[in-house]
Amino acid sequence: MKKLIVANWKMNPSSLAEAGRMLSAFAKITVPKNTEAVVCPPFPYLVAAHKAFHGTRYALGAQNAFWETAGAFTGEVSPAMLRSAGVDYVLIGHSERRKFLGETDEEIAKKVRASLDADLRVILCVGEPAAVRQKGIAAARKFVLKQLGNFFSLPKDDLARLTVAYEPIWAISTMGGKPAGDSPESAGDIAVQIKEFLSLRAKAETGSDGSVRVLYGGSVNSKNAPSFLRESAIDGVLVGGASLHANEFKKILGGGF
Ligand code: PGA
């Protein structure tokens, strides 16, 4: 399976002009054949990104979507609107949204459902806070599987369009993460648990595994990306800070994993 490398620009850069410069630099980078690359800029830059990536192997991602299809929901953006702007992927439930906007597991479940219904591919973000991880890897595993509880009964077709990004909150750069982030081995261990958990029902029904992909995120850069990408249970990386620099992103894409 191709490795999936996702750039999460978060609330950057600060102007459309700067976004245009970044998009041109990214569009010049050749995405290797063994890799799928997704860039998730802020909403106001999506249309420019769609144009800039025309004819390249980049897919376009958004950083959030609402659960309703249309109507009086001031400030919200529907999955169908994103789809019509050329968006393929959407990040749902990022820990910064859980923390600063108070997004709950229930709201996140509704957003995932609506996004899948609108034919978007969903990257669902999960991950434990530092206080949980201090209790050990078993506590982290339990926390993450609880966050995934609402998705246990997703049918196989939905699982095929769902990617889970495991991002331990304490490893994210803006949350005080260290450059090395989590260890590839423990990230791989959690990735295995996530896959087993989500494929249980599909397995019972069809006898085969659901094909949910799992990414690792948290202070990923060009130096540590290959060690995460070499873990067999890790299907890609979600990159924040380092994805703001075209050169760094190019090195991650061409990292020889
Ligand atoms: P980071 O962010 O790479 O800057 O740690 C990752 C993320 O929050 O998606």
JSON list of N, CA and C in Angstrom, two decimals, residues 31-99:
[
{"chain": "A", "resi": 31, "resn": "VAL", "atom": "N", "xyz": [5.73, 14.11, -6.49]},
{"chain": "A", "resi": 31, "resn": "VAL", "atom": "CA", "xyz": [5.31, 13.14, -5.48]},
{"chain": "A", "resi": 31, "resn": "VAL", "atom": "C", "xyz": [5.73, 11.75, -5.96]},
{"chain": "A", "resi": 32, "resn": "PRO", "atom": "N", "xyz": [6.60, 11.05, -5.19]},
{"chain": "A", "resi": 32, "resn": "PRO", "atom": "CA", "xyz": [7.07, 9.74, -5.64]},
{"chain": "A", "resi": 32, "resn": "PRO", "atom": "C", "xyz": [5.91, 8.74, -5.83]},
{"chain": "A", "resi": 33, "resn": "LYS", "atom": "N", "xyz": [6.15, 7.76, -6.70]},
{"chain": "A", "resi": 33, "resn": "LYS", "atom": "CA", "xyz": [5.08, 6.80, -7.06]},
{"chain": "A", "resi": 33, "resn": "LYS", "atom": "C", "xyz": [4.59, 5.96, -5.88]},
{"chain": "A", "resi": 34, "resn": "ASN", "atom": "N", "xyz": [5.50, 5.71, -4.89]},
{"chain": "A", "resi": 34, "resn": "ASN", "atom": "CA", "xyz": [5.11, 4.87, -3.76]},
{"chain": "A", "resi": 34, "resn": "ASN", "atom": "C", "xyz": [4.40, 5.67, -2.67]},
{"chain": "A", "resi": 35, "resn": "THR", "atom": "N", "xyz": [4.00, 6.89, -3.00]},
{"chain": "A", "resi": 35, "resn": "THR", "atom": "CA", "xyz": [3.50, 7.82, -1.99]},
{"chain": "A", "resi": 35, "resn": "THR", "atom": "C", "xyz": [2.25, 8.54, -2.47]},
{"chain": "A", "resi": 36, "resn": "GLU", "atom": "N", "xyz": [1.35, 8.81, -1.51]},
{"chain": "A", "resi": 36, "resn": "GLU", "atom": "CA", "xyz": [0.20, 9.66, -1.80]},
{"chain": "A", "resi": 36, "resn": "GLU", "atom": "C", "xyz": [0.40, 10.91, -0.95]},
{"chain": "A", "resi": 37, "resn": "ALA", "atom": "N", "xyz": [0.28, 12.08, -1.53]},
{"chain": "A", "resi": 37, "resn": "ALA", "atom": "CA", "xyz": [0.51, 13.32, -0.76]},
{"chain": "A", "resi": 37, "resn": "ALA", "atom": "C", "xyz": [-0.75, 14.16, -0.71]},
{"chain": "A", "resi": 38, "resn": "VAL", "atom": "N", "xyz": [-1.05, 14.67, 0.48]},
{"chain": "A", "resi": 38, "resn": "VAL", "atom": "CA", "xyz": [-2.24, 15.50, 0.68]},
{"chain": "A", "resi": 38, "resn": "VAL", "atom": "C", "xyz": [-1.80, 16.78, 1.38]},
{"chain": "A", "resi": 39, "resn": "VAL", "atom": "N", "xyz": [-2.29, 17.92, 0.90]},
{"chain": "A", "resi": 39, "resn": "VAL", "atom": "CA", "xyz": [-2.01, 19.19, 1.59]},
{"chain": "A", "resi": 39, "resn": "VAL", "atom": "C", "xyz": [-3.34, 19.74, 2.09]},
{"chain": "A", "resi": 40, "resn": "CYS", "atom": "N", "xyz": [-3.36, 20.12, 3.38]},
{"chain": "A", "resi": 40, "resn": "CYS", "atom": "CA", "xyz": [-4.58, 20.66, 4.01]},
{"chain": "A", "resi": 40, "resn": "CYS", "atom": "C", "xyz": [-4.34, 22.13, 4.39]},
{"chain": "A", "resi": 41, "resn": "PRO", "atom": "N", "xyz": [-4.64, 23.06, 3.49]},
{"chain": "A", "resi": 41, "resn": "PRO", "atom": "CA", "xyz": [-4.50, 24.48, 3.83]},
{"chain": "A", "resi": 41, "resn": "PRO", "atom": "C", "xyz": [-5.78, 24.99, 4.52]},
{"chain": "A", "resi": 42, "resn": "PRO", "atom": "N", "xyz": [-5.77, 26.20, 5.07]},
{"chain": "A", "resi": 42, "resn": "PRO", "atom": "CA", "xyz": [-6.99, 26.78, 5.62]},
{"chain": "A", "resi": 42, "resn": "PRO", "atom": "C", "xyz": [-8.04, 26.99, 4.52]},
{"chain": "A", "resi": 43, "resn": "PHE", "atom": "N", "xyz": [-9.32, 27.06, 4.90]},
{"chain": "A", "resi": 43, "resn": "PHE", "atom": "CA", "xyz": [-10.43, 27.19, 3.94]},
{"chain": "A", "resi": 43, "resn": "PHE", "atom": "C", "xyz": [-10.20, 28.26, 2.86]},
{"chain": "A", "resi": 44, "resn": "PRO", "atom": "N", "xyz": [-9.78, 29.50, 3.24]},
{"chain": "A", "resi": 44, "resn": "PRO", "atom": "CA", "xyz": [-9.73, 30.56, 2.20]},
{"chain": "A", "resi": 44, "resn": "PRO", "atom": "C", "xyz": [-8.72, 30.26, 1.08]},
{"chain": "A", "resi": 45, "resn": "TYR", "atom": "N", "xyz": [-7.83, 29.28, 1.29]},
{"chain": "A", "resi": 45, "resn": "TYR", "atom": "CA", "xyz": [-6.82, 29.00, 0.27]},
{"chain": "A", "resi": 45, "resn": "TYR", "atom": "C", "xyz": [-7.13, 27.74, -0.55]},
{"chain": "A", "resi": 46, "resn": "LEU", "atom": "N", "xyz": [-8.27, 27.11, -0.27]},
{"chain": "A", "resi": 46, "resn": "LEU", "atom": "CA", "xyz": [-8.56, 25.82, -0.93]},
{"chain": "A", "resi": 46, "resn": "LEU", "atom": "C", "xyz": [-8.71, 25.96, -2.44]},
{"chain": "A", "resi": 47, "resn": "VAL", "atom": "N", "xyz": [-9.40, 27.01, -2.88]},
{"chain": "A", "resi": 47, "resn": "VAL", "atom": "CA", "xyz": [-9.64, 27.14, -4.31]},
{"chain": "A", "resi": 47, "resn": "VAL", "atom": "C", "xyz": [-8.32, 27.39, -5.04]},
{"chain": "A", "resi": 48, "resn": "ALA", "atom": "N", "xyz": [-7.47, 28.24, -4.45]},
{"chain": "A", "resi": 48, "resn": "ALA", "atom": "CA", "xyz": [-6.15, 28.50, -5.05]},
{"chain": "A", "resi": 48, "resn": "ALA", "atom": "C", "xyz": [-5.33, 27.21, -5.05]},
{"chain": "A", "resi": 49, "resn": "ALA", "atom": "N", "xyz": [-5.45, 26.42, -3.99]},
{"chain": "A", "resi": 49, "resn": "ALA", "atom": "CA", "xyz": [-4.69, 25.16, -3.91]},
{"chain": "A", "resi": 49, "resn": "ALA", "atom": "C", "xyz": [-5.17, 24.18, -4.98]},
{"chain": "A", "resi": 50, "resn": "HIS", "atom": "N", "xyz": [-6.46, 24.13, -5.17]},
{"chain": "A", "resi": 50, "resn": "HIS", "atom": "CA", "xyz": [-7.03, 23.23, -6.19]},
{"chain": "A", "resi": 50, "resn": "HIS", "atom": "C", "xyz": [-6.43, 23.57, -7.57]},
{"chain": "A", "resi": 51, "resn": "LYS", "atom": "N", "xyz": [-6.36, 24.87, -7.84]},
{"chain": "A", "resi": 51, "resn": "LYS", "atom": "CA", "xyz": [-5.78, 25.32, -9.13]},
{"chain": "A", "resi": 51, "resn": "LYS", "atom": "C", "xyz": [-4.30, 24.98, -9.21]},
{"chain": "A", "resi": 52, "resn": "ALA", "atom": "N", "xyz": [-3.58, 25.29, -8.13]},
{"chain": "A", "resi": 52, "resn": "ALA", "atom": "CA", "xyz": [-2.12, 25.09, -8.14]},
{"chain": "A", "resi": 52, "resn": "ALA", "atom": "C", "xyz": [-1.76, 23.61, -8.31]},
{"chain": "A", "resi": 53, "resn": "PHE", "atom": "N", "xyz": [-2.60, 22.72, -7.78]},
{"chain": "A", "resi": 53, "resn": "PHE", "atom": "CA", "xyz": [-2.27, 21.29, -7.82]},
{"chain": "A", "resi": 53, "resn": "PHE", "atom": "C", "xyz": [-2.81, 20.59, -9.07]},
{"chain": "A", "resi": 54, "resn": "HIS", "atom": "N", "xyz": [-3.50, 21.35, -9.92]},
{"chain": "A", "resi": 54, "resn": "HIS", "atom": "CA", "xyz": [-4.03, 20.75, -11.15]},
{"chain": "A", "resi": 54, "resn": "HIS", "atom": "C", "xyz": [-2.88, 20.13, -11.96]},
{"chain": "A", "resi": 55, "resn": "GLY", "atom": "N", "xyz": [-3.04, 18.89, -12.35]},
{"chain": "A", "resi": 55, "resn": "GLY", "atom": "CA", "xyz": [-2.00, 18.24, -13.14]},
{"chain": "A", "resi": 55, "resn": "GLY", "atom": "C", "xyz": [-0.86, 17.67, -12.31]},
{"chain": "A", "resi": 56, "resn": "THR", "atom": "N", "xyz": [-0.91, 17.80, -10.98]},
{"chain": "A", "resi": 56, "resn": "THR", "atom": "CA", "xyz": [0.10, 17.20, -10.10]},
{"chain": "A", "resi": 56, "resn": "THR", "atom": "C", "xyz": [-0.51, 15.95, -9.45]},
{"chain": "A", "resi": 57, "resn": "ARG", "atom": "N", "xyz": [0.29, 15.24, -8.64]},
{"chain": "A", "resi": 57, "resn": "ARG", "atom": "CA", "xyz": [-0.24, 14.06, -7.94]},
{"chain": "A", "resi": 57, "resn": "ARG", "atom": "C", "xyz": [-0.68, 14.40, -6.51]},
{"chain": "A", "resi": 58, "resn": "TYR", "atom": "N", "xyz": [-0.83, 15.67, -6.19]},
{"chain": "A", "resi": 58, "resn": "TYR", "atom": "CA", "xyz": [-1.31, 16.05, -4.86]},
{"chain": "A", "resi": 58, "resn": "TYR", "atom": "C", "xyz": [-2.83, 15.89, -4.76]},
{"chain": "A", "resi": 59, "resn": "ALA", "atom": "N", "xyz": [-3.28, 15.47, -3.61]},
{"chain": "A", "resi": 59, "resn": "ALA", "atom": "CA", "xyz": [-4.71, 15.54, -3.31]},
{"chain": "A", "resi": 59, "resn": "ALA", "atom": "C", "xyz": [-4.89, 16.70, -2.33]},
{"chain": "A", "resi": 60, "resn": "LEU", "atom": "N", "xyz": [-6.11, 17.22, -2.30]},
{"chain": "A", "resi": 60, "resn": "LEU", "atom": "CA", "xyz": [-6.38, 18.39, -1.46]},
{"chain": "A", "resi": 60, "resn": "LEU", "atom": "C", "xyz": [-7.18, 17.97, -0.22]},
{"chain": "A", "resi": 61, "resn": "GLY", "atom": "N", "xyz": [-6.79, 18.54, 0.92]},
{"chain": "A", "resi": 61, "resn": "GLY", "atom": "CA", "xyz": [-7.51, 18.24, 2.16]},
{"chain": "A", "resi": 61, "resn": "GLY", "atom": "C", "xyz": [-7.98, 19.51, 2.84]},
{"chain": "A", "resi": 62, "resn": "ALA", "atom": "N", "xyz": [-9.06, 19.39, 3.63]},
{"chain": "A", "resi": 62, "resn": "ALA", "atom": "CA", "xyz": [-9.52, 20.51, 4.46]},
{"chain": "A", "resi": 62, "resn": "ALA", "atom": "C", "xyz": [-9.28, 20.12, 5.92]},
{"chain": "A", "resi": 63, "resn": "GLN", "atom": "N", "xyz": [-9.36, 21.10, 6.81]},
{"chain": "A", "resi": 63, "resn": "GLN", "atom": "CA", "xyz": [-9.00, 20.85, 8.22]},
{"chain": "A", "resi": 63, "resn": "GLN", "atom": "C", "xyz": [-10.20, 20.61, 9.13]},
{"chain": "A", "resi": 64, "resn": "ASN", "atom": "N", "xyz": [-11.40, 20.74, 8.56]},
{"chain": "A", "resi": 64, "resn": "ASN", "atom": "CA", "xyz": [-12.61, 20.59, 9.37]},
{"chain": "A", "resi": 64, "resn": "ASN", "atom": "C", "xyz": [-13.81, 20.59, 8.43]},
{"chain": "A", "resi": 65, "resn": "ALA", "atom": "N", "xyz": [-14.94, 20.07, 8.89]},
{"chain": "A", "resi": 65, "resn": "ALA", "atom": "CA", "xyz": [-16.21, 20.19, 8.16]},
{"chain": "A", "resi": 65, "resn": "ALA", "atom": "C", "xyz": [-17.33, 20.08, 9.19]},
{"chain": "A", "resi": 66, "resn": "PHE", "atom": "N", "xyz": [-18.49, 20.66, 8.85]},
{"chain": "A", "resi": 66, "resn": "PHE", "atom": "CA", "xyz": [-19.64, 20.59, 9.76]},
{"chain": "A", "resi": 66, "resn": "PHE", "atom": "C", "xyz": [-20.47, 19.35, 9.41]},
{"chain": "A", "resi": 67, "resn": "TRP", "atom": "N", "xyz": [-21.41, 18.99, 10.32]},
{"chain": "A", "resi": 67, "resn": "TRP", "atom": "CA", "xyz": [-22.16, 17.75, 10.08]},
{"chain": "A", "resi": 67, "resn": "TRP", "atom": "C", "xyz": [-23.46, 17.96, 9.31]},
{"chain": "A", "resi": 68, "resn": "GLU", "atom": "N", "xyz": [-23.90, 19.23, 9.16]},
{"chain": "A", "resi": 68, "resn": "GLU", "atom": "CA", "xyz": [-25.14, 19.46, 8.40]},
{"chain": "A", "resi": 68, "resn": "GLU", "atom": "C", "xyz": [-24.79, 19.73, 6.94]},
{"chain": "A", "resi": 69, "resn": "THR", "atom": "N", "xyz": [-25.80, 19.56, 6.06]},
{"chain": "A", "resi": 69, "resn": "THR", "atom": "CA", "xyz": [-25.51, 19.72, 4.63]},
{"chain": "A", "resi": 69, "resn": "THR", "atom": "C", "xyz": [-25.65, 21.17, 4.16]},
{"chain": "A", "resi": 70, "resn": "ALA", "atom": "N", "xyz": [-26.57, 21.95, 4.77]},
{"chain": "A", "resi": 70, "resn": "ALA", "atom": "CA", "xyz": [-26.77, 23.35, 4.38]},
{"chain": "A", "resi": 70, "resn": "ALA", "atom": "C", "xyz": [-27.67, 24.00, 5.42]},
{"chain": "A", "resi": 71, "resn": "GLY", "atom": "N", "xyz": [-27.78, 25.34, 5.39]},
{"chain": "A", "resi": 71, "resn": "GLY", "atom": "CA", "xyz": [-28.76, 26.00, 6.25]},
{"chain": "A", "resi": 71, "resn": "GLY", "atom": "C", "xyz": [-28.16, 27.05, 7.15]},
{"chain": "A", "resi": 72, "resn": "ALA", "atom": "N", "xyz": [-28.90, 27.38, 8.21]},
{"chain": "A", "resi": 72, "resn": "ALA", "atom": "CA", "xyz": [-28.55, 28.50, 9.10]},
{"chain": "A", "resi": 72, "resn": "ALA", "atom": "C", "xyz": [-27.53, 28.04, 10.14]},
{"chain": "A", "resi": 73, "resn": "PHE", "atom": "N", "xyz": [-26.30, 27.91, 9.72]},
{"chain": "A", "resi": 73, "resn": "PHE", "atom": "CA", "xyz": [-25.21, 27.49, 10.63]},
{"chain": "A", "resi": 73, "resn": "PHE", "atom": "C", "xyz": [-24.02, 28.42, 10.38]},
{"chain": "A", "resi": 74, "resn": "THR", "atom": "N", "xyz": [-24.19, 29.65, 10.85]},
{"chain": "A", "resi": 74, "resn": "THR", "atom": "CA", "xyz": [-23.22, 30.70, 10.56]},
{"chain": "A", "resi": 74, "resn": "THR", "atom": "C", "xyz": [-21.79, 30.28, 10.88]},
{"chain": "A", "resi": 75, "resn": "GLY", "atom": "N", "xyz": [-20.95, 30.48, 9.90]},
{"chain": "A", "resi": 75, "resn": "GLY", "atom": "CA", "xyz": [-19.53, 30.20, 10.11]},
{"chain": "A", "resi": 75, "resn": "GLY", "atom": "C", "xyz": [-19.11, 28.78, 9.80]},
{"chain": "A", "resi": 76, "resn": "GLU", "atom": "N", "xyz": [-20.08, 27.91, 9.53]},
{"chain": "A", "resi": 76, "resn": "GLU", "atom": "CA", "xyz": [-19.71, 26.51, 9.27]},
{"chain": "A", "resi": 76, "resn": "GLU", "atom": "C", "xyz": [-19.59, 26.23, 7.76]},
{"chain": "A", "resi": 77, "resn": "VAL", "atom": "N", "xyz": [-18.91, 25.15, 7.45]},
{"chain": "A", "resi": 77, "resn": "VAL", "atom": "CA", "xyz": [-18.68, 24.74, 6.05]},
{"chain": "A", "resi": 77, "resn": "VAL", "atom": "C", "xyz": [-19.08, 23.28, 5.92]},
{"chain": "A", "resi": 78, "resn": "SER", "atom": "N", "xyz": [-19.91, 22.99, 4.92]},
{"chain": "A", "resi": 78, "resn": "SER", "atom": "CA", "xyz": [-20.41, 21.61, 4.80]},
{"chain": "A", "resi": 78, "resn": "SER", "atom": "C", "xyz": [-19.45, 20.73, 4.00]},
{"chain": "A", "resi": 79, "resn": "PRO", "atom": "N", "xyz": [-19.50, 19.42, 4.23]},
{"chain": "A", "resi": 79, "resn": "PRO", "atom": "CA", "xyz": [-18.68, 18.51, 3.44]},
{"chain": "A", "resi": 79, "resn": "PRO", "atom": "C", "xyz": [-18.96, 18.63, 1.94]},
{"chain": "A", "resi": 80, "resn": "ALA", "atom": "N", "xyz": [-20.23, 18.85, 1.56]},
{"chain": "A", "resi": 80, "resn": "ALA", "atom": "CA", "xyz": [-20.55, 18.97, 0.12]},
{"chain": "A", "resi": 80, "resn": "ALA", "atom": "C", "xyz": [-19.89, 20.20, -0.49]},
{"chain": "A", "resi": 81, "resn": "MET", "atom": "N", "xyz": [-19.83, 21.29, 0.29]},
{"chain": "A", "resi": 81, "resn": "MET", "atom": "CA", "xyz": [-19.15, 22.51, -0.22]},
{"chain": "A", "resi": 81, "resn": "MET", "atom": "C", "xyz": [-17.68, 22.21, -0.49]},
{"chain": "A", "resi": 82, "resn": "LEU", "atom": "N", "xyz": [-17.08, 21.47, 0.44]},
{"chain": "A", "resi": 82, "resn": "LEU", "atom": "CA", "xyz": [-15.66, 21.13, 0.28]},
{"chain": "A", "resi": 82, "resn": "LEU", "atom": "C", "xyz": [-15.46, 20.27, -0.96]},
{"chain": "A", "resi": 83, "resn": "ARG", "atom": "N", "xyz": [-16.34, 19.31, -1.11]},
{"chain": "A", "resi": 83, "resn": "ARG", "atom": "CA", "xyz": [-16.24, 18.40, -2.27]},
{"chain": "A", "resi": 83, "resn": "ARG", "atom": "C", "xyz": [-16.32, 19.21, -3.57]},
{"chain": "A", "resi": 84, "resn": "SER", "atom": "N", "xyz": [-17.25, 20.19, -3.58]},
{"chain": "A", "resi": 84, "resn": "SER", "atom": "CA", "xyz": [-17.44, 20.98, -4.82]},
{"chain": "A", "resi": 84, "resn": "SER", "atom": "C", "xyz": [-16.26, 21.91, -5.08]},
{"chain": "A", "resi": 85, "resn": "ALA", "atom": "N", "xyz": [-15.43, 22.15, -4.06]},
{"chain": "A", "resi": 85, "resn": "ALA", "atom": "CA", "xyz": [-14.24, 23.00, -4.25]},
{"chain": "A", "resi": 85, "resn": "ALA", "atom": "C", "xyz": [-13.01, 22.15, -4.59]},
{"chain": "A", "resi": 86, "resn": "GLY", "atom": "N", "xyz": [-13.23, 20.85, -4.83]},
{"chain": "A", "resi": 86, "resn": "GLY", "atom": "CA", "xyz": [-12.11, 19.99, -5.24]},
{"chain": "A", "resi": 86, "resn": "GLY", "atom": "C", "xyz": [-11.39, 19.30, -4.10]},
{"chain": "A", "resi": 87, "resn": "VAL", "atom": "N", "xyz": [-12.02, 19.31, -2.91]},
{"chain": "A", "resi": 87, "resn": "VAL", "atom": "CA", "xyz": [-11.38, 18.68, -1.75]},
{"chain": "A", "resi": 87, "resn": "VAL", "atom": "C", "xyz": [-11.65, 17.17, -1.76]},
{"chain": "A", "resi": 88, "resn": "ASP", "atom": "N", "xyz": [-10.61, 16.38, -1.47]},
{"chain": "A", "resi": 88, "resn": "ASP", "atom": "CA", "xyz": [-10.73, 14.91, -1.41]},
{"chain": "A", "resi": 88, "resn": "ASP", "atom": "C", "xyz": [-10.75, 14.40, 0.02]},
{"chain": "A", "resi": 89, "resn": "TYR", "atom": "N", "xyz": [-9.94, 15.03, 0.89]},
{"chain": "A", "resi": 89, "resn": "TYR", "atom": "CA", "xyz": [-9.76, 14.56, 2.26]},
{"chain": "A", "resi": 89, "resn": "TYR", "atom": "C", "xyz": [-10.20, 15.63, 3.25]},
{"chain": "A", "resi": 90, "resn": "VAL", "atom": "N", "xyz": [-10.62, 15.19, 4.43]},
{"chain": "A", "resi": 90, "resn": "VAL", "atom": "CA", "xyz": [-10.88, 16.17, 5.50]},
{"chain": "A", "resi": 90, "resn": "VAL", "atom": "C", "xyz": [-10.36, 15.64, 6.83]},
{"chain": "A", "resi": 91, "resn": "LEU", "atom": "N", "xyz": [-9.68, 16.52, 7.57]},
{"chain": "A", "resi": 91, "resn": "LEU", "atom": "CA", "xyz": [-9.25, 16.16, 8.93]},
{"chain": "A", "resi": 91, "resn": "LEU", "atom": "C", "xyz": [-10.44, 16.37, 9.86]},
{"chain": "A", "resi": 92, "resn": "ILE", "atom": "N", "xyz": [-10.73, 15.40, 10.69]},
{"chain": "A", "resi": 92, "resn": "ILE", "atom": "CA", "xyz": [-11.82, 15.56, 11.66]},
{"chain": "A", "resi": 92, "resn": "ILE", "atom": "C", "xyz": [-11.28, 15.22, 13.05]},
{"chain": "A", "resi": 93, "resn": "GLY", "atom": "N", "xyz": [-11.66, 16.06, 14.02]},
{"chain": "A", "resi": 93, "resn": "GLY", "atom": "CA", "xyz": [-11.34, 15.76, 15.42]},
{"chain": "A", "resi": 93, "resn": "GLY", "atom": "C", "xyz": [-9.90, 16.01, 15.81]},
{"chain": "A", "resi": 94, "resn": "HIS", "atom": "N", "xyz": [-9.24, 16.95, 15.12]},
{"chain": "A", "resi": 94, "resn": "HIS", "atom": "CA", "xyz": [-7.86, 17.26, 15.52]},
{"chain": "A", "resi": 94, "resn": "HIS", "atom": "C", "xyz": [-7.83, 17.70, 16.99]},
{"chain": "A", "resi": 95, "resn": "SER", "atom": "N", "xyz": [-6.76, 17.33, 17.69]},
{"chain": "A", "resi": 95, "resn": "SER", "atom": "CA", "xyz": [-6.72, 17.61, 19.14]},
{"chain": "A", "resi": 95, "resn": "SER", "atom": "C", "xyz": [-6.78, 19.10, 19.45]},
{"chain": "A", "resi": 96, "resn": "GLU", "atom": "N", "xyz": [-6.30, 19.95, 18.52]},
{"chain": "A", "resi": 96, "resn": "GLU", "atom": "CA", "xyz": [-6.41, 21.40, 18.76]},
{"chain": "A", "resi": 96, "resn": "GLU", "atom": "C", "xyz": [-7.87, 21.84, 18.74]},
{"chain": "A", "resi": 97, "resn": "ARG", "atom": "N", "xyz": [-8.68, 21.22, 17.89]},
{"chain": "A", "resi": 97, "resn": "ARG", "atom": "CA", "xyz": [-10.11, 21.55, 17.86]},
{"chain": "A", "resi": 97, "resn": "ARG", "atom": "C", "xyz": [-10.81, 20.98, 19.09]},
{"chain": "A", "resi": 98, "resn": "ARG", "atom": "N", "xyz": [-10.40, 19.79, 19.50]},
{"chain": "A", "resi": 98, "resn": "ARG", "atom": "CA", "xyz": [-10.99, 19.22, 20.73]},
{"chain": "A", "resi": 98, "resn": "ARG", "atom": "C", "xyz": [-10.67, 20.15, 21.90]},
{"chain": "A", "resi": 99, "resn": "LYS", "atom": "N", "xyz": [-9.42, 20.69, 21.93]},
{"chain": "A", "resi": 99, "resn": "LYS", "atom": "CA", "xyz": [-9.00, 21.51, 23.07]},
{"chain": "A", "resi": 99, "resn": "LYS", "atom": "C", "xyz": [-9.56, 22.94, 23.00]}
]
